[in-house]
Amino acid sequence: MSISDPNAPLRSNVRLLGDTLGKTLKAQVGDALYQKIETIRQLSKEACLGDVAADKALNALLQGLTSDEMLGVARAFSHFLNLANIAENVHRIRRARWHQLHHQSVSQLGSIEATFKEFQDKNIAPERLYLAVEHLNIDLVLTAHPTEVMRRTLMQKFDKIGRLLRDYDEKRLTPEEFLETEESLYREVTSVWQTDEIRRRKPTPIDEAKWGFAVIENSLWPALPGFIKELDRQLKKFTGQSLPLVASPICFSSWMGGDRDGNPNVTSDVTEKVCLLARWMAADLYARDVNALSAALSMQDCNQALREYVGDAPEPYRALLKKLKDQLLATKQWIEVKLAGKSSDAWDIIERKEQILEPLLLCHHSLQACHAQCIADGELTDLIRRVACFGIALTRLDVRQEAAKHTQLLDEVTQYLGIGSYNEWDEKKRQSFLKDKLSSTSPFITNEIPLTEMSHEVWKTCCMIARQLPASMGAYVISMAGHPSDILAVCLLQKEAGVVHPMRVVPLFETQSDLQQAPLCLDALLACNWYKNHIHGHQEIMIGYSDSGKDAGILAAGWAQYNAQENLVLVAKKHGIRLTLFHGRGGSVGRGGAPAHMAIRSQPPGSVEGSLRVTEQGEVIRNKYSLPERARRTLELYATATLEASLLPPPQPKQSWRQMMQLLCDSSFQAYRNVVKNNQHFVDYFYQVTPLQEIGSLAIGSRPSRRYQDKGIEGLRAIPWVFAWTQNRLLLPAWLGVGDALQVAEASDLALIREMADEWPFFRSLLSMVEMVLTKASLEIFTFYETRLVPLALRSEGELLRLKFLQTQEAILKALNIEKLLETNPILLRTLLLRSPYLYPLHVLQAELLCRVRTQGDTIQNNKNKDALLVTISGIAAGMQNTG
């Protein structure tokens, strides 16, 4: 990679993949359709450069295609965009390696070395840095995605293509090897083409959980040791001290199979099965590593401690590991028996990670004593660090449930017992009742109490938790939480179910009003002596970005989230407890999405303090963790950003900034609500101009797109809300309300707005993400959807949205003091422009297909159109690099 033209290898890879796809198309679809695809590609390039005649010709050609031809064209452009994503991921790895090779002259932003050097330059004492790294606690929570459109089979094939591209960089290929790599690439692209990319059935929660296990197996498992090794190396270099051998600065949790909020498919039986499958997968991965380690540790010398353990065995390390291998095998077999529904007697199985760590540490200490530190630092240390991170279940499984479900269960119990209706009690009476029962040693929920089906399932879930190993379970997250009783209720239900090691209870504050009330709720909760003693000095709070954005708009929601975090930190300090904030961010800007480094650095000062929990969803997982090298870079960025936010926090916002931000918030909130909530025609317009109705009927996620069946925006989940606006390229949730607010503020004090953008990371991050979204959006494409799909009587809604978009664009340019969007980020701008000619035909096809699907009824022809429509949805998601 040349410093004068760092993107040359990327262009070369894109060209290689494009040529390979072209070769595949010629062989697979015939010359006639191939020539049409090439004509469409050329016309689209010219149309994207402003050629009106080319645009008309392109539209006429696309709208004149048969259903079969539409499917072929959609697949061709969709696959190109997926291949381009692969090339970009490989290029990110290439850039990281280039920086590592030239680290003395050019350090990569966010690398461990560059970050530690910054700490040194800013006089952070080595002792302080060491303590910060030693206490680093980052928990990345893998979640399923309700609008995930790509099949796991294709993900695996795309990952293989990525590895083949890496071969071009990493190996000095002979001419024969180069030819074989090209042939392998052609075989893989042909295999992709001949694979049905359409899900024919909705994935089950167990399918989604297995996909999560595959991400760990194929990417995070190989990536983790290298990341920690580099962290240890740089820590030793800058502080003179090594990271503890069993340190776990990053760990992983999951919602896949545990998140039942609005998803009736996630039952107690499903969650229990996922827990068992996770333990089986962990045992299998450890067994593979222990087998490889046993083959490597053939030495005969050992220390006295190991010799006492294995007796006179000639190969002491192998003798010790033999017992561990047997335990891991027994664990897998025991789980298989349990999954088969058969009874199982007492087995010698792994139930704590210490059972794996103890023999490994014994080997490590022995090798050190026998002057074999270099051997101890190899595969053995890698395995010890995996055990410290992944435990016996790979991830800790969270349970998420809506607060109202617990209220309903308790209401049924109190009514049966004749003590009144819990549902009708006020907050004071509920708390009094819950505190009394929590302090009592007598159970009050028995199996004899008749419960409705829904409440019975909630109770079964609590009983299921009681049967699980503590190492399998994470947090019990309560969605739509608003009162202390919501948290105490879950504590009581766990107690009544006999949970010996209760899951920590985490309230999720989502809407603007709930975020505003969150500090008061926490303050009241911590005033309860029983609860304060119960949490042992640590409380976790989840901040919801999705529903707050849908409820109030991105700007008002962002300020509500910022204020809530600040005030929650103050409440925690008042009560002398440690607070961890759990950020429920999505992949898109409309749901709190932002580059990890930027997002963490823009948090309120004092809100990170070395501890961070954040969701990683759907396409975000695929983008960040598709290859081990990308995963390692992602872990590095999370670690360095968390350390920076802790050791070099941003400044406290000035009072003038806060006042201006409140003005922006109020104006933005009102402008957003006037369009989305106070406009009687908006919902009808939304349904017509987006593919939302069709998305709901597609097999693209285990969870329904709505919490409850209602055509309004309130019942719609945030993910399909964002997804639908992404497909038609207006990306409304990510900017609506921002322009109105900035126009008011800029008219009164433009200098202050620019000062905030220059000096306040939170505000700069918000404006930068809106700037990026406005560049991704396209009024021309959005207007095309409207023309094809919306009745004339509703089109005035589109006029209003176009006006607001242009106002927002102008206001962002003025606030950032720039002349054109992304002028300070030419690499991102070039990437977006590169995709445009391949996205444009998919949008035209999608609008045409939506029109046909909505007018033709359920015919055989229409089923072909539905297939083509799903391919365009997948392709646009790939091109925009998010679904929702």
XYZ file of C-alpha atoms in Angstrom, residues 565-575:
11
model
C -26.472 9.922 31.983
C -25.109 13.014 33.728
C -27.812 12.930 36.375
C -27.633 9.176 36.880
C -23.902 9.544 37.578
C -24.674 12.224 40.198
C -27.290 9.994 41.866
C -24.866 7.060 41.951
C -22.188 9.229 43.580
C -24.726 10.541 46.100
C -25.483 6.966 47.212
